[in-house]
PDB file of C-alpha atoms in Angstrom:
ATOM      1  CA  UNK A1186      12.978  -0.839 -18.974  1.00  0.00           C
ATOM      2  CA  UNK A1187      16.109   0.966 -17.841  1.00  0.00           C
ATOM      3  CA  UNK A1188      15.556   3.630 -15.187  1.00  0.00           C
ATOM      4  CA  UNK A1189      15.691   7.218 -16.347  1.00  0.00           C
ATOM      5  CA  UNK A1190      16.416  10.447 -14.529  1.00  0.00           C
ATOM      6  CA  UNK A1191      13.991  10.658 -11.649  1.00  0.00           C
ATOM      7  CA  UNK A1192      11.398  13.390 -11.320  1.00  0.00           C
ATOM      8  CA  UNK A1193       8.833  13.360  -8.543  1.00  0.00           C
ATOM      9  CA  UNK A1194       6.488  16.288  -9.241  1.00  0.00           C
ATOM     10  CA  UNK A1195       3.601  15.375  -6.947  1.00  0.00           C
ATOM     11  CA  UNK A1196       3.683  15.349  -3.175  1.00  0.00           C
ATOM     12  CA  UNK A1197       0.923  14.576  -0.707  1.00  0.00           C
ATOM     13  CA  UNK A1198      -0.733  17.557   0.929  1.00  0.00           C
ATOM     14  CA  UNK A1199      -3.107  15.862   3.376  1.00  0.00           C
ATOM     15  CA  UNK A1200      -2.455  12.644   5.270  1.00  0.00           C
ATOM     16  CA  UNK A1201      -4.523  11.065   8.033  1.00  0.00           C
ATOM     17  CA  UNK A1202      -2.774   8.838  10.576  1.00  0.00           C
ATOM     18  CA  UNK A1203      -5.027   6.665  12.722  1.00  0.00           C
ATOM     19  CA  UNK A1204      -3.710   5.561  16.114  1.00  0.00           C
ATOM     20  CA  UNK A1205      -4.931   3.433  18.990  1.00  0.00           C
ATOM     21  CA  UNK A1206      -1.661   4.078  20.886  1.00  0.00           C
ATOM     22  CA  UNK A1207      -0.451   0.504  20.303  1.00  0.00           C
ATOM     23  CA  UNK A1208       2.991  -0.530  19.083  1.00  0.00           C
ATOM     24  CA  UNK A1209       1.533  -1.097  15.617  1.00  0.00           C
ATOM     25  CA  UNK A1210       0.240   2.469  15.606  1.00  0.00           C
ATOM     26  CA  UNK A1211       3.681   3.688  16.660  1.00  0.00           C
ATOM     27  CA  UNK A1212       4.992   2.185  13.407  1.00  0.00           C
ATOM     28  CA  UNK A1213       2.307   4.098  11.471  1.00  0.00           C
ATOM     29  CA  UNK A1214       3.245   7.402  13.111  1.00  0.00           C
ATOM     30  CA  UNK A1215       6.931   6.725  12.474  1.00  0.00           C
ATOM     31  CA  UNK A1216       6.254   6.002   8.819  1.00  0.00           C
ATOM     32  CA  UNK A1217       4.274   9.238   8.449  1.00  0.00           C
ATOM     33  CA  UNK A1218       7.307  11.077   9.805  1.00  0.00           C
ATOM     34  CA  UNK A1219       9.382   9.897   6.835  1.00  0.00           C
ATOM     35  CA  UNK A1220       6.893  10.607   4.047  1.00  0.00           C
ATOM     36  CA  UNK A1221       8.066  13.208   1.493  1.00  0.00           C
ATOM     37  CA  UNK A1222       5.196  15.659   1.947  1.00  0.00           C
ATOM     38  CA  UNK A1223       4.434  18.840   0.026  1.00  0.00           C
ATOM     39  CA  UNK A1224       5.405  22.226   1.434  1.00  0.00           C
ATOM     40  CA  UNK A1225       2.733  23.297   3.878  1.00  0.00           C
ATOM     41  CA  UNK A1226       1.175  19.826   3.991  1.00  0.00           C
ATOM     42  CA  UNK A1227      -1.194  18.911   6.800  1.00  0.00           C
ATOM     43  CA  UNK A1228      -1.135  15.703   8.811  1.00  0.00           C
ATOM     44  CA  UNK A1229      -4.041  14.764  11.054  1.00  0.00           C
ATOM     45  CA  UNK A1230      -3.489  12.241  13.859  1.00  0.00           C
ATOM     46  CA  UNK A1231      -6.812  10.774  14.941  1.00  0.00           C
ATOM     47  CA  UNK A1232      -8.025   8.399  17.645  1.00  0.00           C
ATOM     48  CA  UNK A1233     -11.505   6.931  17.939  1.00  0.00           C
ATOM     49  CA  UNK A1234     -13.433   6.688  21.214  1.00  0.00           C
ATOM     50  CA  UNK A1235     -16.697   4.776  21.643  1.00  0.00           C
ATOM     51  CA  UNK A1236     -19.749   6.924  21.017  1.00  0.00           C
ATOM     52  CA  UNK A1237     -21.370   5.818  24.261  1.00  0.00           C
ATOM     53  CA  UNK A1238     -19.619   5.863  27.612  1.00  0.00           C
ATOM     54  CA  UNK A1239     -20.782   6.754  31.146  1.00  0.00           C
ATOM     55  CA  UNK A1240     -20.417  10.509  31.658  1.00  0.00           C
ATOM     56  CA  UNK A1241     -17.750  10.245  34.364  1.00  0.00           C
ATOM     57  CA  UNK A1242     -15.706   7.667  32.510  1.00  0.00           C
ATOM     58  CA  UNK A1243     -16.177   9.517  29.239  1.00  0.00           C
ATOM     59  CA  UNK A1244     -14.819  12.798  30.602  1.00  0.00           C
ATOM     60  CA  UNK A1245     -11.699  11.124  31.998  1.00  0.00           C
ATOM     61  CA  UNK A1246     -11.188   9.117  28.823  1.00  0.00           C
ATOM     62  CA  UNK A1247     -11.472  12.250  26.714  1.00  0.00           C
ATOM     63  CA  UNK A1248      -8.865  14.098  28.783  1.00  0.00           C
ATOM     64  CA  UNK A1249      -6.457  11.158  28.827  1.00  0.00           C
ATOM     65  CA  UNK A1250      -6.883  10.613  25.102  1.00  0.00           C
ATOM     66  CA  UNK A1251      -6.281  14.278  24.320  1.00  0.00           C
ATOM     67  CA  UNK A1252      -3.030  14.224  26.318  1.00  0.00           C
ATOM     68  CA  UNK A1253      -1.764  11.049  24.701  1.00  0.00           C
ATOM     69  CA  UNK A1254      -2.778  12.209  21.248  1.00  0.00           C
ATOM     70  CA  UNK A1255      -0.868  15.443  21.698  1.00  0.00           C
ATOM     71  CA  UNK A1256       2.183  13.483  22.842  1.00  0.00           C
ATOM     72  CA  UNK A1257       2.027  11.377  19.679  1.00  0.00           C
ATOM     73  CA  UNK A1258       1.550  14.493  17.531  1.00  0.00           C
ATOM     74  CA  UNK A1259       4.510  16.167  19.207  1.00  0.00           C
ATOM     75  CA  UNK A1260       6.732  13.221  18.376  1.00  0.00           C
ATOM     76  CA  UNK A1261       5.560  13.336  14.765  1.00  0.00           C
ATOM     77  CA  UNK A1262       6.247  17.089  14.534  1.00  0.00           C
ATOM     78  CA  UNK A1263       9.827  16.524  15.682  1.00  0.00           C
ATOM     79  CA  UNK A1264      10.317  13.782  13.102  1.00  0.00           C
ATOM     80  CA  UNK A1265       8.987  15.934  10.278  1.00  0.00           C
ATOM     81  CA  UNK A1266      11.168  18.870  11.304  1.00  0.00           C
ATOM     82  CA  UNK A1267      14.192  16.578  11.328  1.00  0.00           C
ATOM     83  CA  UNK A1268      13.313  15.619   7.736  1.00  0.00           C
ATOM     84  CA  UNK A1269      13.182  19.298   6.776  1.00  0.00           C
ATOM     85  CA  UNK A1270       9.414  19.216   6.281  1.00  0.00           C
ATOM     86  CA  UNK A1271       7.203  22.267   6.774  1.00  0.00           C
ATOM     87  CA  UNK A1272       4.121  20.097   7.342  1.00  0.00           C
ATOM     88  CA  UNK A1273       1.837  20.876  10.268  1.00  0.00           C
ATOM     89  CA  UNK A1274       0.359  18.222  12.562  1.00  0.00           C
ATOM     90  CA  UNK A1275      -3.058  18.474  14.210  1.00  0.00           C
ATOM     91  CA  UNK A1276      -5.057  16.047  16.329  1.00  0.00           C
ATOM     92  CA  UNK A1277      -8.656  14.886  16.282  1.00  0.00           C
ATOM     93  CA  UNK A1278     -10.707  12.671  18.586  1.00  0.00           C
ATOM     94  CA  UNK A1279     -13.518  10.933  16.755  1.00  0.00           C
ATOM     95  CA  UNK A1280     -16.509   9.082  18.184  1.00  0.00           C
ATOM     96  CA  UNK A1281     -18.135   5.889  17.012  1.00  0.00           C
ATOM     97  CA  UNK A1282     -17.016   2.659  15.399  1.00  0.00           C
ATOM     98  CA  UNK A1283     -13.331   2.848  14.401  1.00  0.00           C
ATOM     99  CA  UNK A1284     -13.681   2.076  10.692  1.00  0.00           C
ATOM    100  CA  UNK A1285     -16.635   4.367  10.088  1.00  0.00           C
ATOM    101  CA  UNK A1286     -15.119   7.163  12.153  1.00  0.00           C
ATOM    102  CA  UNK A1287     -11.739   6.949  10.414  1.00  0.00           C
ATOM    103  CA  UNK A1288     -13.305   7.041   6.947  1.00  0.00           C
ATOM    104  CA  UNK A1289     -15.691   9.837   7.876  1.00  0.00           C
ATOM    105  CA  UNK A1290     -12.876  11.985   9.236  1.00  0.00           C
ATOM    106  CA  UNK A1291     -10.587  11.191   6.294  1.00  0.00           C
ATOM    107  CA  UNK A1292     -13.231  12.391   3.847  1.00  0.00           C
ATOM    108  CA  UNK A1293     -13.971  15.535   5.846  1.00  0.00           C
ATOM    109  CA  UNK A1294     -10.253  16.285   6.099  1.00  0.00           C
ATOM    110  CA  UNK A1295      -9.715  15.714   2.372  1.00  0.00           C
ATOM    111  CA  UNK A1296      -7.059  13.079   3.039  1.00  0.00           C
ATOM    112  CA  UNK A1297      -5.119  11.694   0.084  1.00  0.00           C
ATOM    113  CA  UNK A1298      -3.717   8.821   2.140  1.00  0.00           C
ATOM    114  CA  UNK A1299      -4.651   6.959   5.331  1.00  0.00           C
ATOM    115  CA  UNK A1300      -1.794   5.477   7.364  1.00  0.00           C
ATOM    116  CA  UNK A1301      -2.502   2.610   9.771  1.00  0.00           C
ATOM    117  CA  UNK A1302      -0.529   0.063  11.750  1.00  0.00           C
ATOM    118  CA  UNK A1303      -1.115  -3.650  11.314  1.00  0.00           C
ATOM    119  CA  UNK A1304      -1.693  -5.607  14.486  1.00  0.00           C
ATOM    120  CA  UNK A1305       0.302  -8.765  15.148  1.00  0.00           C
ATOM    121  CA  UNK A1306       0.021 -12.348  14.098  1.00  0.00           C
ATOM    122  CA  UNK A1307      -3.236 -14.247  14.505  1.00  0.00           C
ATOM    123  CA  UNK A1308      -4.559 -17.557  13.196  1.00  0.00           C
ATOM    124  CA  UNK A1309      -5.187 -17.772   9.462  1.00  0.00           C
ATOM    125  CA  UNK A1310      -8.827 -16.776   9.419  1.00  0.00           C
ATOM    126  CA  UNK A1311      -8.397 -13.808  11.742  1.00  0.00           C
ATOM    127  CA  UNK A1312      -4.898 -12.568  10.993  1.00  0.00           C
ATOM    128  CA  UNK A1313      -6.021  -9.852   8.612  1.00  0.00           C
ATOM    129  CA  UNK A1314      -9.575 -10.303   7.385  1.00  0.00           C
ATOM    130  CA  UNK A1315     -11.959  -8.302   9.544  1.00  0.00           C
ATOM    131  CA  UNK A1316      -9.196  -6.102  10.943  1.00  0.00           C
ATOM    132  CA  UNK A1317      -9.550  -2.335  11.134  1.00  0.00           C
ATOM    133  CA  UNK A1318      -7.037  -1.878   8.302  1.00  0.00           C
ATOM    134  CA  UNK A1319      -8.834  -4.313   5.998  1.00  0.00           C
ATOM    135  CA  UNK A1320     -12.218  -2.774   6.666  1.00  0.00           C
ATOM    136  CA  UNK A1321     -10.904   0.734   6.090  1.00  0.00           C
ATOM    137  CA  UNK A1322      -9.710  -0.461   2.672  1.00  0.00           C
ATOM    138  CA  UNK A1323     -13.002  -2.176   1.925  1.00  0.00           C
ATOM    139  CA  UNK A1324     -15.136   0.701   3.142  1.00  0.00           C
ATOM    140  CA  UNK A1325     -13.427   3.591   1.362  1.00  0.00           C
ATOM    141  CA  UNK A1326     -11.767   4.518  -1.883  1.00  0.00           C
ATOM    142  CA  UNK A1327      -8.658   6.213  -0.478  1.00  0.00           C
ATOM    143  CA  UNK A1328      -5.179   4.702  -0.679  1.00  0.00           C
ATOM    144  CA  UNK A1329      -4.278   2.982   2.597  1.00  0.00           C
ATOM    145  CA  UNK A1330      -0.700   2.499   3.799  1.00  0.00           C
ATOM    146  CA  UNK A1331      -0.259  -0.314   6.333  1.00  0.00           C
ATOM    147  CA  UNK A1332       2.924   0.082   8.379  1.00  0.00           C
ATOM    148  CA  UNK A1333       4.235  -3.351   9.345  1.00  0.00           C
ATOM    149  CA  UNK A1334       7.457  -2.360  11.060  1.00  0.00           C
ATOM    150  CA  UNK A1335       9.556   0.501  12.357  1.00  0.00           C
ATOM    151  CA  UNK A1336      10.464   3.026   9.660  1.00  0.00           C
ATOM    152  CA  UNK A1337      14.237   3.636   9.538  1.00  0.00           C
ATOM    153  CA  UNK A1338      13.858   6.298   6.851  1.00  0.00           C
ATOM    154  CA  UNK A1339      12.192   7.064   3.501  1.00  0.00           C
ATOM    155  CA  UNK A1340      11.211   4.271   1.139  1.00  0.00           C
ATOM    156  CA  UNK A1341      14.167   3.244  -1.010  1.00  0.00           C
ATOM    157  CA  UNK A1342      13.062  -0.039  -2.626  1.00  0.00           C
ATOM    158  CA  UNK A1343       9.312   0.039  -3.355  1.00  0.00           C
ATOM    159  CA  UNK A1344       7.740  -2.771  -5.380  1.00  0.00           C
ATOM    160  CA  UNK A1345       4.388  -2.746  -7.183  1.00  0.00           C
ATOM    161  CA  UNK A1346       2.634  -6.015  -8.000  1.00  0.00           C
ATOM    162  CA  UNK A1347       1.102  -5.308 -11.408  1.00  0.00           C
ATOM    163  CA  UNK A1348      -1.351  -6.796 -13.836  1.00  0.00           C
ATOM    164  CA  UNK A1349      -2.866  -5.471 -17.050  1.00  0.00           C
ATOM    165  CA  UNK A1350      -5.724  -3.587 -15.404  1.00  0.00           C
ATOM    166  CA  UNK A1351      -6.633  -0.076 -14.297  1.00  0.00           C
ATOM    167  CA  UNK A1352      -5.976  -0.771 -10.633  1.00  0.00           C
ATOM    168  CA  UNK A1353      -2.334  -1.557 -11.380  1.00  0.00           C
ATOM    169  CA  UNK A1354      -2.002   1.770 -13.183  1.00  0.00           C
ATOM    170  CA  UNK A1355      -3.403   3.608 -10.181  1.00  0.00           C
ATOM    171  CA  UNK A1356      -1.135   1.808  -7.736  1.00  0.00           C
ATOM    172  CA  UNK A1357       1.987   2.265  -9.862  1.00  0.00           C
ATOM    173  CA  UNK A1358       1.184   5.951 -10.430  1.00  0.00           C
ATOM    174  CA  UNK A1359       0.581   6.603  -6.722  1.00  0.00           C
ATOM    175  CA  UNK A1360       3.739   5.014  -5.332  1.00  0.00           C
ATOM    176  CA  UNK A1361       6.116   7.773  -6.559  1.00  0.00           C
ATOM    177  CA  UNK A1362       4.339  10.222  -4.220  1.00  0.00           C
ATOM    178  CA  UNK A1363       5.938   8.207  -1.400  1.00  0.00           C
ATOM    179  CA  UNK A1364       9.402   8.037  -2.976  1.00  0.00           C
ATOM    180  CA  UNK A1365      12.426  10.280  -2.667  1.00  0.00           C
ATOM    181  CA  UNK A1366      15.253  10.856  -5.165  1.00  0.00           C
ATOM    182  CA  UNK A1367      17.592   7.893  -5.018  1.00  0.00           C
ATOM    183  CA  UNK A1368      14.848   5.339  -4.484  1.00  0.00           C
ATOM    184  CA  UNK A1369      14.117   2.749  -7.138  1.00  0.00           C
ATOM    185  CA  UNK A1370      10.666   1.566  -8.243  1.00  0.00           C
ATOM    186  CA  UNK A1371      10.216  -2.001  -9.448  1.00  0.00           C
ATOM    187  CA  UNK A1372       7.117  -3.446 -11.115  1.00  0.00           C
ATOM    188  CA  UNK A1373       6.693  -7.195 -10.686  1.00  0.00           C
ATOM    189  CA  UNK A1374       4.406  -9.245 -12.890  1.00  0.00           C
ATOM    190  CA  UNK A1375       3.830 -12.988 -12.666  1.00  0.00           C
ATOM    191  CA  UNK A1376       2.612 -14.691 -15.853  1.00  0.00           C
ATOM    192  CA  UNK A1377       1.303 -18.190 -16.352  1.00  0.00           C
ATOM    193  CA  UNK A1378       2.450 -20.839 -18.811  1.00  0.00           C
ATOM    194  CA  UNK A1379      -0.585 -23.158 -19.190  1.00  0.00           C
ATOM    195  CA  UNK A1380      -0.116 -26.923 -19.052  1.00  0.00           C
ATOM    196  CA  UNK A1381       3.610 -26.437 -18.655  1.00  0.00           C
ATOM    197  CA  UNK A1382       4.387 -29.773 -17.058  1.00  0.00           C
ATOM    198  CA  UNK A1383       2.017 -31.700 -19.314  1.00  0.00           C
ATOM    199  CA  UNK A1384       3.481 -30.218 -22.504  1.00  0.00           C
ATOM    200  CA  UNK A1385       7.197 -29.966 -21.716  1.00  0.00           C
ATOM    201  CA  UNK A1386       8.079 -33.698 -21.632  1.00  0.00           C
ATOM    202  CA  UNK A1387       7.337 -33.927 -25.355  1.00  0.00           C
ATOM    203  CA  UNK A1388       9.272 -30.800 -26.367  1.00  0.00           C
ATOM    204  CA  UNK A1389      12.885 -30.263 -27.276  1.00  0.00           C
ATOM    205  CA  UNK A1390      14.820 -27.630 -25.290  1.00  0.00           C
ATOM    206  CA  UNK A1391      14.350 -25.152 -28.146  1.00  0.00           C
ATOM    207  CA  UNK A1392      10.610 -25.827 -28.371  1.00  0.00           C
ATOM    208  CA  UNK A1393      10.390 -25.607 -24.589  1.00  0.00           C
ATOM    209  CA  UNK A1394      11.976 -22.149 -24.612  1.00  0.00           C
ATOM    210  CA  UNK A1395       9.765 -20.978 -27.496  1.00  0.00           C
ATOM    211  CA  UNK A1396       6.617 -22.234 -25.744  1.00  0.00           C
ATOM    212  CA  UNK A1397       7.435 -20.224 -22.627  1.00  0.00           C
ATOM    213  CA  UNK A1398       8.445 -17.186 -24.650  1.00  0.00           C
ATOM    214  CA  UNK A1399       5.045 -17.139 -26.388  1.00  0.00           C
ATOM    215  CA  UNK A1400       3.208 -16.586 -23.111  1.00  0.00           C
ATOM    216  CA  UNK A1401       5.783 -14.116 -21.830  1.00  0.00           C
ATOM    217  CA  UNK A1402       5.358 -12.053 -25.011  1.00  0.00           C
ATOM    218  CA  UNK A1403       1.583 -12.080 -24.530  1.00  0.00           C
ATOM    219  CA  UNK A1404       2.007 -10.811 -20.978  1.00  0.00           C
ATOM    220  CA  UNK A1405       4.397  -8.100 -22.173  1.00  0.00           C
ATOM    221  CA  UNK A1406       1.852  -6.874 -24.730  1.00  0.00           C
ATOM    222  CA  UNK A1407      -0.842  -6.656 -22.067  1.00  0.00           C
ATOM    223  CA  UNK A1408       1.422  -4.496 -19.891  1.00  0.00           C
ATOM    224  CA  UNK A1409       2.234  -2.007 -22.659  1.00  0.00           C
ATOM    225  CA  UNK A1410      -0.629   0.319 -21.705  1.00  0.00           C
ATOM    226  CA  UNK A1411       0.625   0.487 -18.130  1.00  0.00           C
ATOM    227  CA  UNK A1412       4.172   1.183 -19.311  1.00  0.00           C
ATOM    228  CA  UNK A1413       2.997   3.925 -21.687  1.00  0.00           C
ATOM    229  CA  UNK A1414       1.129   5.634 -18.870  1.00  0.00           C
ATOM    230  CA  UNK A1415       4.146   5.563 -16.566  1.00  0.00           C
ATOM    231  CA  UNK A1416       6.420   6.777 -19.346  1.00  0.00           C
ATOM    232  CA  UNK A1417       4.035   9.661 -20.095  1.00  0.00           C
ATOM    233  CA  UNK A1418       4.327  11.039 -16.555  1.00  0.00           C
ATOM    234  CA  UNK A1419       8.055  10.362 -16.401  1.00  0.00           C
ATOM    235  CA  UNK A1420       7.983   7.759 -13.641  1.00  0.00           C
ATOM    236  CA  UNK A1421      11.247   5.765 -13.636  1.00  0.00           C
ATOM    237  CA  UNK A1422      10.922   2.035 -13.040  1.00  0.00           C
ATOM    238  CA  UNK A1423      12.234  -1.477 -13.653  1.00  0.00           C
ATOM    239  CA  UNK A1424       9.870  -4.169 -14.938  1.00  0.00           C
ATOM    240  CA  UNK A1425      10.474  -7.737 -13.753  1.00  0.00           C
ATOM    241  CA  UNK A1426       8.493 -10.601 -15.270  1.00  0.00           C
ATOM    242  CA  UNK A1427       8.578 -14.123 -13.855  1.00  0.00           C
ATOM    243  CA  UNK A1428       6.738 -17.302 -14.720  1.00  0.00           C
ATOM    244  CA  UNK A1429       4.756 -18.689 -11.796  1.00  0.00           C
ATOM    245  CA  UNK A1430       2.037 -17.951  -9.273  1.00  0.00           C
ATOM    246  CA  UNK A1431       1.544 -14.291  -8.335  1.00  0.00           C
ATOM    247  CA  UNK A1432       1.660 -14.871  -4.591  1.00  0.00           C
ATOM    248  CA  UNK A1433       4.933 -16.792  -4.530  1.00  0.00           C
ATOM    249  CA  UNK A1434       6.657 -14.700  -7.210  1.00  0.00           C
ATOM    250  CA  UNK A1435       5.841 -11.367  -5.538  1.00  0.00           C
ATOM    251  CA  UNK A1436       6.613 -12.463  -1.981  1.00  0.00           C
ATOM    252  CA  UNK A1437       9.892 -14.088  -2.982  1.00  0.00           C
ATOM    253  CA  UNK A1438      10.932 -11.011  -4.937  1.00  0.00           C
ATOM    254  CA  UNK A1439      10.050  -8.689  -2.032  1.00  0.00           C
ATOM    255  CA  UNK A1440      12.103 -10.818   0.359  1.00  0.00           C
ATOM    256  CA  UNK A1441      15.059 -11.361  -1.976  1.00  0.00           C
ATOM    257  CA  UNK A1442      15.364  -7.684  -2.884  1.00  0.00           C
ATOM    258  CA  UNK A1443      14.768  -6.394   0.640  1.00  0.00           C
ATOM    259  CA  UNK A1444      11.833  -4.270  -0.528  1.00  0.00           C
ATOM    260  CA  UNK A1445      10.539  -1.795   2.056  1.00  0.00           C
ATOM    261  CA  UNK A1446       7.135  -1.243   0.419  1.00  0.00           C
ATOM    262  CA  UNK A1447       4.772  -3.498  -1.534  1.00  0.00           C
ATOM    263  CA  UNK A1448       1.934  -1.785  -3.420  1.00  0.00           C
ATOM    264  CA  UNK A1449      -1.065  -3.353  -5.117  1.00  0.00           C
ATOM    265  CA  UNK A1450      -4.386  -2.281  -6.533  1.00  0.00           C
ATOM    266  CA  UNK A1451      -7.878  -3.610  -5.837  1.00  0.00           C
ATOM    267  CA  UNK A1452     -11.135  -3.289  -7.693  1.00  0.00           C
ATOM    268  CA  UNK A1453     -14.034  -1.260  -6.340  1.00  0.00           C
ATOM    269  CA  UNK A1454     -16.942  -3.338  -7.609  1.00  0.00           C
ATOM    270  CA  UNK A1455     -15.727  -6.787  -6.621  1.00  0.00           C
ATOM    271  CA  UNK A1456     -16.004  -6.389  -2.862  1.00  0.00           C
ATOM    272  CA  UNK A1457     -12.245  -5.817  -2.925  1.00  0.00           C
ATOM    273  CA  UNK A1458     -10.038  -8.436  -4.515  1.00  0.00           C
ATOM    274  CA  UNK A1459      -8.913  -9.822  -1.158  1.00  0.00           C
ATOM    275  CA  UNK A1460     -12.391 -10.083   0.391  1.00  0.00           C
ATOM    276  CA  UNK A1461     -12.290 -13.870   0.032  1.00  0.00           C
ATOM    277  CA  UNK A1462      -9.937 -15.889   2.173  1.00  0.00           C
ATOM    278  CA  UNK A1463      -7.130 -17.287   0.076  1.00  0.00           C
ATOM    279  CA  UNK A1464      -7.113 -14.605  -2.628  1.00  0.00           C
ATOM    280  CA  UNK A1465      -3.730 -13.427  -3.872  1.00  0.00           C
ATOM    281  CA  UNK A1466      -4.155  -9.917  -2.508  1.00  0.00           C
ATOM    282  CA  UNK A1467      -5.102 -11.211   0.921  1.00  0.00           C
ATOM    283  CA  UNK A1468      -2.007 -13.390   0.989  1.00  0.00           C
ATOM    284  CA  UNK A1469       0.239 -10.525  -0.073  1.00  0.00           C
ATOM    285  CA  UNK A1470      -1.134  -8.198   2.590  1.00  0.00           C
ATOM    286  CA  UNK A1471      -1.032 -10.867   5.265  1.00  0.00           C
ATOM    287  CA  UNK A1472       2.394 -12.315   4.500  1.00  0.00           C
ATOM    288  CA  UNK A1473       4.504  -9.407   3.257  1.00  0.00           C
ATOM    289  CA  UNK A1474       7.139  -8.456   5.815  1.00  0.00           C
ATOM    290  CA  UNK A1475       7.410  -4.893   4.533  1.00  0.00           C
ATOM    291  CA  UNK A1476       4.839  -2.097   4.549  1.00  0.00           C
ATOM    292  CA  UNK A1477       1.876  -2.527   2.197  1.00  0.00           C
ATOM    293  CA  UNK A1478       0.094   0.152   0.173  1.00  0.00           C
ATOM    294  CA  UNK A1479      -3.361  -0.691  -1.166  1.00  0.00           C
ATOM    295  CA  UNK A1480      -4.841   1.576  -3.838  1.00  0.00           C
ATOM    296  CA  UNK A1481      -8.511   1.186  -4.665  1.00  0.00           C
ATOM    297  CA  UNK A1482     -10.053   1.590  -8.067  1.00  0.00           C
ATOM    298  CA  UNK A1483     -12.091   4.808  -8.218  1.00  0.00           C
ATOM    299  CA  UNK A1484     -15.722   4.314  -7.288  1.00  0.00           C
ATOM    300  CA  UNK A1485     -18.055   4.729 -10.292  1.00  0.00           C
ATOM    301  CA  UNK A1486     -19.949   8.002 -10.317  1.00  0.00           C
ATOM    302  CA  UNK A1487     -23.652   8.049 -11.033  1.00  0.00           C
TER     303      UNK A1487
END
């Protein structure tokens, strides 16, 4: 689809930024400073301390944390002012286990988005699975933005990895809240051509093309519902469809196009799509060089 005139009606009003004062957290704070927030939005910068510490140590840790947290908040206020934002920034020191404390505070605050940094490279089994960011995604139903690098400015080239399911709709519909006029949204879908290499040797070039086109057309039909939903809320986008594996297609596209954000959706009932080592979503989160937004499917209500 050709992009239409852009309109971005919805802006975030409440954002929680979690920090442990590391370099990765500095990236998260910097990214929050470039988000296009609503007028009068509120940003909460939070740090988690252990629930149990010796009294003397605990008092000193609390004072030191409060000072550092205020320094971080001050930097974020300056960034937001420079962007022309009227958002306010407050701080909060939570107690307990990081994941539980972050989610508890996010819910109490009414956060629409949690922003976290991703900590550096580790061996395959530990690089991302089990990290604070992954467990925050698994444990809650709020969108989580993982800042992988320093933010030079607003997002200009966001990409959404899409499939024909509800989670893709949610992810694609959420991304424009992080975009500014002049940015360009791209949806990327990888479709499969079954038995391609077994069938092709016996086909003419014309039959070969028609065989591929059959499966591409099927994929296009499955994505119509997603496209109708985006069209209905006037979200401008490009749709790119490529034959191949989702992991390689999406990562190559992100790298080739210099994307600054990759968004994807995950299901609520499946233990999160990337809970198993080797899943496509895990690979995308682990290997993408840009920031990653993960949008959960809404939890079912009893």
